[in-house]
CSV table of C-alpha atoms and ligand atoms in Angstrom, one decimal:
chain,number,residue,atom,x,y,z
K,195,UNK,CA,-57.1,-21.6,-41.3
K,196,UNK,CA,-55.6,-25.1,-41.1
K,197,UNK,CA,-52.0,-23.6,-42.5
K,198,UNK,CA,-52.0,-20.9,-39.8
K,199,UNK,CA,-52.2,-23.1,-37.0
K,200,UNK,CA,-49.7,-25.4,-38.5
K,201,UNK,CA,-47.2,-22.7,-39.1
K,202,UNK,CA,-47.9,-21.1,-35.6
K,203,UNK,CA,-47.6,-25.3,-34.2
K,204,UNK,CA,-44.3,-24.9,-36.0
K,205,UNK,CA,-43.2,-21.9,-34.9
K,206,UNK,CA,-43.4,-22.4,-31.2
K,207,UNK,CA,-41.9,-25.3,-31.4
K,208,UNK,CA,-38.9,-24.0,-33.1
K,209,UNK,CA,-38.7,-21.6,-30.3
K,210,UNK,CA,-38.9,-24.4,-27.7
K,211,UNK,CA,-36.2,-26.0,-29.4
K,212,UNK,CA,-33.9,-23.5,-29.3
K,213,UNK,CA,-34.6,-22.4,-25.6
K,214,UNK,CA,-33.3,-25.9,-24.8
K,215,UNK,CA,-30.4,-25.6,-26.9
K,216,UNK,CA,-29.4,-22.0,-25.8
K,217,UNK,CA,-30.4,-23.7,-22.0
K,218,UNK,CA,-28.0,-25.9,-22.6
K,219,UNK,CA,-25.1,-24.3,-23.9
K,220,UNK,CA,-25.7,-21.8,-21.2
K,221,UNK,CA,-25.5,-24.5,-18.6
K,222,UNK,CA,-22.2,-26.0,-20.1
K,223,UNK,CA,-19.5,-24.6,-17.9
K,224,UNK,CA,-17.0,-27.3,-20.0
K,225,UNK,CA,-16.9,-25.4,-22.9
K,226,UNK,CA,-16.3,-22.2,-20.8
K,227,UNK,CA,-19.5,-20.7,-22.4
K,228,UNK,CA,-21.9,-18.7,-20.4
K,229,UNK,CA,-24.8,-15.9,-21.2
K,230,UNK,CA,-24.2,-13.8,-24.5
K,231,UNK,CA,-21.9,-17.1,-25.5
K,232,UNK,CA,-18.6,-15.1,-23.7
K,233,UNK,CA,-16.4,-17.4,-23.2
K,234,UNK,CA,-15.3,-17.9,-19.4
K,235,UNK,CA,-11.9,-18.9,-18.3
K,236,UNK,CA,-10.9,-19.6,-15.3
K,237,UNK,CA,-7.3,-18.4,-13.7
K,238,UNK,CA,-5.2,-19.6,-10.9
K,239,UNK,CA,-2.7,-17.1,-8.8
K,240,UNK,CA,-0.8,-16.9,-5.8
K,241,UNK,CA,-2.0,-14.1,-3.7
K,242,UNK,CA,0.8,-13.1,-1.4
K,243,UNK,CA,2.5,-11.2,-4.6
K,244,UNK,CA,1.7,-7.6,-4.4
K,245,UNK,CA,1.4,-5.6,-6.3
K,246,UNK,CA,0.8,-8.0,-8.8
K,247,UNK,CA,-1.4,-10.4,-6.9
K,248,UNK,CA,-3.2,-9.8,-4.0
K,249,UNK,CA,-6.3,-9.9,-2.1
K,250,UNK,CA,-8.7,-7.0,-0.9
K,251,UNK,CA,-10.3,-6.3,2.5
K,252,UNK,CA,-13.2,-8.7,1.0
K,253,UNK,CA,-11.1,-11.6,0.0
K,254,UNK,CA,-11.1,-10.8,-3.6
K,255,UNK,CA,-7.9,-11.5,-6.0
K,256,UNK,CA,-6.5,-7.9,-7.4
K,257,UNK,CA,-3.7,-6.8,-8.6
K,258,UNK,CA,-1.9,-5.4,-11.8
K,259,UNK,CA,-2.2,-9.6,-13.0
K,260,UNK,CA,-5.5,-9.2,-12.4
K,261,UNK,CA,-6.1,-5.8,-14.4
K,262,UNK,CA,-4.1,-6.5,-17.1
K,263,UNK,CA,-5.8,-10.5,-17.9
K,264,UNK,CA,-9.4,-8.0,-17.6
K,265,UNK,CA,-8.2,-5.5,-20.1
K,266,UNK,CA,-7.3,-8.1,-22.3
K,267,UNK,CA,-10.2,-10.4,-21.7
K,268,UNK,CA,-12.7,-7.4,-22.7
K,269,UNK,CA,-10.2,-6.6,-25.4
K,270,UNK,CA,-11.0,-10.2,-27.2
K,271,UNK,CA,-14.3,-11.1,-25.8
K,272,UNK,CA,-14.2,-13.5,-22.8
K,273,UNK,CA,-14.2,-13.6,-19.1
K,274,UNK,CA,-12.3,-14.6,-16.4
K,275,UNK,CA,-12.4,-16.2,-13.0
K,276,UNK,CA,-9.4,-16.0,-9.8
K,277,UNK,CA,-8.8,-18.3,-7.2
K,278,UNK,CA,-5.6,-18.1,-5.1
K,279,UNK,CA,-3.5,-21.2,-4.4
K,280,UNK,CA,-0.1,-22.3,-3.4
K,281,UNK,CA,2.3,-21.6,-6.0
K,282,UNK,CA,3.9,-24.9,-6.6
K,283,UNK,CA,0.2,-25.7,-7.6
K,284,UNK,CA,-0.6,-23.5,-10.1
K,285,UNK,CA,1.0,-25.1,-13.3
K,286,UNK,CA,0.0,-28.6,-12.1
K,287,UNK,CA,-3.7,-27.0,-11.6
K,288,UNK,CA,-2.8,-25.9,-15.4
K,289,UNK,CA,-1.6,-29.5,-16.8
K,290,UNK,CA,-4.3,-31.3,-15.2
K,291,UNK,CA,-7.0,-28.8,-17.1
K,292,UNK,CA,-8.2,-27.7,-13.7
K,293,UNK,CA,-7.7,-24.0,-14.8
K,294,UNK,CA,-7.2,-22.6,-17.9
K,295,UNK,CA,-4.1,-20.0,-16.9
K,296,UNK,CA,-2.4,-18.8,-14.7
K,297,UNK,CA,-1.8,-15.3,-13.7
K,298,UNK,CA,0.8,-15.3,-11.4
K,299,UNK,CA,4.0,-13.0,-11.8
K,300,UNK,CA,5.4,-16.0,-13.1
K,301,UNK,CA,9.0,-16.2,-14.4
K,302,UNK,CA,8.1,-17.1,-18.3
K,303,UNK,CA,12.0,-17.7,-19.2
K,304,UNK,CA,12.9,-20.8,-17.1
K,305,UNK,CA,13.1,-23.9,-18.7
K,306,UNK,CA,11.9,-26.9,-16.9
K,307,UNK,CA,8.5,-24.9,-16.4
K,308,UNK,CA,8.0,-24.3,-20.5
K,309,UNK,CA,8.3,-28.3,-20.8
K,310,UNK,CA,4.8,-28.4,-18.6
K,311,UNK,CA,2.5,-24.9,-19.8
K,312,UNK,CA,3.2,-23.0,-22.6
K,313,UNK,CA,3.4,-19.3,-21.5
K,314,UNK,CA,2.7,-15.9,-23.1
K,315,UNK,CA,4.5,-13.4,-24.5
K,316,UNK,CA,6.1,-11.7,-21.4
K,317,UNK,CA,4.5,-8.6,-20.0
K,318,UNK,CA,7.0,-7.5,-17.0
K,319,UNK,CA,10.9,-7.6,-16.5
K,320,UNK,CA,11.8,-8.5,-13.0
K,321,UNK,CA,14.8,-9.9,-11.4
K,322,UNK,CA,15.3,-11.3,-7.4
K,323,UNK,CA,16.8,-9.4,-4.8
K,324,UNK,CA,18.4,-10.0,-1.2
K,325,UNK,CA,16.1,-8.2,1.3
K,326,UNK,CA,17.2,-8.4,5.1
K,327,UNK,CA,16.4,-5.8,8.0
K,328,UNK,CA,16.3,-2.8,8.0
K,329,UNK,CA,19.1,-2.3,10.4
K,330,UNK,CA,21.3,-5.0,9.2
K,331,UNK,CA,24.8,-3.9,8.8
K,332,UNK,CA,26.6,-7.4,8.0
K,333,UNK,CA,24.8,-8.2,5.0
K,334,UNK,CA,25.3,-6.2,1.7
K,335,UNK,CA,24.3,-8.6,-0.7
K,336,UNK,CA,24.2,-12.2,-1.5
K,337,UNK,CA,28.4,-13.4,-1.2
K,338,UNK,CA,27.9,-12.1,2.3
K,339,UNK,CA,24.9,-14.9,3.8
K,340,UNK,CA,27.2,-17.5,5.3
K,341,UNK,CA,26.8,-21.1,6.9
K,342,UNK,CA,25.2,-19.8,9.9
K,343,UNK,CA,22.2,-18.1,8.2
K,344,UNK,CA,18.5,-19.2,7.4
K,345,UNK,CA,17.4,-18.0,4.5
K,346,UNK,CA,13.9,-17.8,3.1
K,347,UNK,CA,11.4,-17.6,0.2
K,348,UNK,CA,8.4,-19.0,-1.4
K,349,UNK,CA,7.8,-22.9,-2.6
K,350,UNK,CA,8.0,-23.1,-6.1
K,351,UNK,CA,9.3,-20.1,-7.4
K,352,UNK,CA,12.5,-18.9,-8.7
K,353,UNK,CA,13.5,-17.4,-5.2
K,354,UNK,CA,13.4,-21.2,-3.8
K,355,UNK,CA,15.5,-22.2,-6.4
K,356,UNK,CA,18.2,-19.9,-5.7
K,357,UNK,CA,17.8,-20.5,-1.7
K,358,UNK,CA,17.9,-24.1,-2.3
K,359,UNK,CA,21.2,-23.5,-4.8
K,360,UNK,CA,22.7,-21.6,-1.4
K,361,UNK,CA,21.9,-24.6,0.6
K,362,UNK,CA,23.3,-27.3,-1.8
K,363,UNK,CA,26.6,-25.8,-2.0
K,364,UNK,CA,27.0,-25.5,1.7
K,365,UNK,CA,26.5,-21.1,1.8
K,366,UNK,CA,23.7,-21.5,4.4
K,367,UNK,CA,22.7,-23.2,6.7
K,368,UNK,CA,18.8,-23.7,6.2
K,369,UNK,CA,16.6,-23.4,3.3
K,370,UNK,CA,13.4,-21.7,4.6
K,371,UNK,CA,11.0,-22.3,2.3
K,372,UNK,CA,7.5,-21.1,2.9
K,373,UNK,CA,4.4,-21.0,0.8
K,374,UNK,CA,4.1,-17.2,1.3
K,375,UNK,CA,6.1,-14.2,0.2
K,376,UNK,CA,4.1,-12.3,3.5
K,377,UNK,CA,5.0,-15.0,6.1
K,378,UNK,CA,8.8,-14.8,4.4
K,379,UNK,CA,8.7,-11.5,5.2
K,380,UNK,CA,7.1,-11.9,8.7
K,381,UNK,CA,10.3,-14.5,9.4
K,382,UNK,CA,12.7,-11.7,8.6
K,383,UNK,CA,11.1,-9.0,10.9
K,384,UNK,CA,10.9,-11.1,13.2
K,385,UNK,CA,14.4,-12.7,13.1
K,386,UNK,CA,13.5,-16.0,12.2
K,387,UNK,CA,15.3,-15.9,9.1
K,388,UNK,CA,18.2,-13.5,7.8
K,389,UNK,CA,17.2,-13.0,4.4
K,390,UNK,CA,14.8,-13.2,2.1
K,391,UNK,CA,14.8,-13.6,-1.7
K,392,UNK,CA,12.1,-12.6,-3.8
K,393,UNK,CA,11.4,-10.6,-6.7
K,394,UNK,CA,12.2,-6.9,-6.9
K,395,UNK,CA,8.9,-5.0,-7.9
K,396,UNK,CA,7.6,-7.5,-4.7
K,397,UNK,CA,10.1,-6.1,-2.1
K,398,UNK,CA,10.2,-2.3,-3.6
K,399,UNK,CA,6.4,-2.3,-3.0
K,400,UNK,CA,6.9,-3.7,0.2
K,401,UNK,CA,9.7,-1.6,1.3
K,402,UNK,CA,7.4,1.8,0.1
K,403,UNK,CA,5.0,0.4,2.7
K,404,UNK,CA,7.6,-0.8,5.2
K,405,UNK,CA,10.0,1.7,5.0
K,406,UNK,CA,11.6,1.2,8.5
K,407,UNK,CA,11.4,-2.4,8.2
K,408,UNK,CA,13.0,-3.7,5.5
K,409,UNK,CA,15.9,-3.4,3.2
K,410,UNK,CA,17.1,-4.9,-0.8
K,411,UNK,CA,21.0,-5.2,-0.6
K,412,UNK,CA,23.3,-5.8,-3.5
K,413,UNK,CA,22.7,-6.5,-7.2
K,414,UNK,CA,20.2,-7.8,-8.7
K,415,UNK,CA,20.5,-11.5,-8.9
K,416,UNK,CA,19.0,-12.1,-12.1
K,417,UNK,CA,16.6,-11.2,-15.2
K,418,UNK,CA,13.6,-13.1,-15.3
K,419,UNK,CA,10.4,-11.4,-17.4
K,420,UNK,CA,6.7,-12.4,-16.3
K,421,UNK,CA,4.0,-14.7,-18.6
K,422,UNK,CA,0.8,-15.5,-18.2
K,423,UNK,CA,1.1,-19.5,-19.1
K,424,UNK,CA,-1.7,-21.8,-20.0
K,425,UNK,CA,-2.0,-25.9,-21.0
K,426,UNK,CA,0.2,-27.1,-23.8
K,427,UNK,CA,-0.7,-26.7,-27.2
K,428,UNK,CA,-4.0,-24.3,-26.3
K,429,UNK,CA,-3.3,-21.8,-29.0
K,430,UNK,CA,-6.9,-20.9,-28.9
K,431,UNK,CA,-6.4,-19.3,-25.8
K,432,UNK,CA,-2.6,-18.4,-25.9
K,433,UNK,CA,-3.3,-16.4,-29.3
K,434,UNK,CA,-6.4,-14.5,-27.9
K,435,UNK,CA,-3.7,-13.3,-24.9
K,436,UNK,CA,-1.1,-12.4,-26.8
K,437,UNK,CA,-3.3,-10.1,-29.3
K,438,UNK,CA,-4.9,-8.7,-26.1
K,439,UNK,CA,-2.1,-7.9,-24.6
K,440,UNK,CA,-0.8,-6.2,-27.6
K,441,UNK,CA,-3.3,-4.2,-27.8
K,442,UNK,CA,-3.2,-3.2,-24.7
K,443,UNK,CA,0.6,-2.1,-24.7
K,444,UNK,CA,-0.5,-0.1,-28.2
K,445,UNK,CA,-3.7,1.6,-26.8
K,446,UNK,CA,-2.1,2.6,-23.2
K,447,UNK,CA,-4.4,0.7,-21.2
K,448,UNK,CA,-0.8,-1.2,-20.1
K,449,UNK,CA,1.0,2.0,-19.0
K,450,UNK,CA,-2.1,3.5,-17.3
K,451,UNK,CA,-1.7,-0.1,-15.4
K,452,UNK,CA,2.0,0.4,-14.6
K,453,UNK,CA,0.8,4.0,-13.2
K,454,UNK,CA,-2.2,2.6,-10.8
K,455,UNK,CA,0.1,-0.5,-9.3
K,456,UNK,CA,3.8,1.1,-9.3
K,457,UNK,CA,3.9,4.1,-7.6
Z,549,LIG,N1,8.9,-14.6,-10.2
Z,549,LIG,C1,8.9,-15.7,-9.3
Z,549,LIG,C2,8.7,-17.0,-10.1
Z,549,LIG,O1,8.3,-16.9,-11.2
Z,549,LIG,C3,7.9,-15.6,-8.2
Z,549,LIG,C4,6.5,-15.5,-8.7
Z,549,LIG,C5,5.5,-15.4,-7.6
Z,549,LIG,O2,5.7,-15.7,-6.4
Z,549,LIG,N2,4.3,-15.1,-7.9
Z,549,LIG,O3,9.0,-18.0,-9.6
């Protein structure tokens, strides 16, 4: 009788114990952990990048970033979390270990930034383009913007840094540079600005939308190729990405992608 109720003493405290330990893990948003121990990460974007990141009617992040990090997230067992910020914020929010990635059509092949996050393997081959009006007839690609012309993009990408280059060596006259790709755009429509650069895949979706408004002219300017990044020296996390997003190239789920968001 005595050994009974010692045992079933024993026994609920056991279980008590470990509701306070799984309570507390649970609670633990640190270590990323939440019900069913799934790790949950969180992921920093810049929203004005359709189709690869952008917001719905509700204010929610989507986008082929967005699907893809999912499908590889359910692929190797975690979750993760969007919020939208400026672009020239996103790998300081990722140094600082304010976010743990960032999903951002970000250019994985450009030096200074691979000193501050270490990226991905690269998911997307893109390139920047001249886009100007629709029924502009004196520009037909980049040698013919001259010292007269404002010419914008968006702070902190790759587009800036080739605006900027114009500016330095005297081709324009103004840098324009903006913290959206959608207000660039807005500039050129409405004359503000005669060009814009920005990514390719950005202004072709744009353009299917827009047909009347907007134009690319000339080559493209360059190849850059897209990574997710995340904070230096996080294998952990980099290694879980990179199998996932194998995967997802092998199984289809990354063409099936391609389909929804480029067409
Ligand atoms: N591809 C450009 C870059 O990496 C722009 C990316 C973006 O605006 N999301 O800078």
């Amino acid at each position: 009788m005595m050994k009974a109720n010692l045992k079933k003493i024993m026994a609920a405290a056991l279980i008590a114990a470990m509701a306070f330990l799984m309570a507390a893990c649970g609670g633990d948003d640190q270590d990323g952990e939440e019900g069913g121990n799934v790790p949950t990460y969180t992921a920093v974007t810049e929203a004005t990048f359709p189709p690869f990141d952008t917001v719905d009617e509700d204010g929610n992040v989507i986008g082929f970033d967005m699907d893809l990090m999912n499908a590889i997230a359910e692929d190797q067992g975690f979750k993760v979390t969007y919020t939208d910020m400026e672009f020239d914020s996103l790998i300081p929010a990722v140094q600082a270990g304010n976010a743990d990635m960032i999903t951002a059509g970000m250019n994985a092949e450009d030096e200074a930034r691979r000193e501050k996050v270490d990226f991905s393997d690269t998911y997307y081959d893109s390139g920047l383009v001249v886009v100007v009006k629709e029924d502009n007839e004196t520009i037909t690609g980049i040698d013919d913007l001259t010292a007269d012309m404002k010419v914008a993009s968006q702070i902190g990408t790759t587009g800036a840094d080739s605006v900027n280059g114009l500016f330095n060596d005297g081709k324009i006259k103004e840098a324009v540079i903006l913290n959206g790709f959608d207000t660039c755009m807005l500039q050129l429509i409405n004359g503000d600005v005669s060009a814009v650069i920005i990514d390719k895949p950005v202004a072709q979706a744009y353009i299917n939308k827009q047909a009347d408004k907007v134009k690319m002219v000339g080559e493209t300017l360059n190849a850059e190729s897209y990574g997710f990044a995340v904070q230096k020296g996080n294998t952990e996390l980099l290694d879980k990405i990179n199998a996932g997003l194998k995967n997802m190239k092998e199984n289809g789920t990354y063409d099936k992608l391609v389909e929804k968001w480029f067409n």
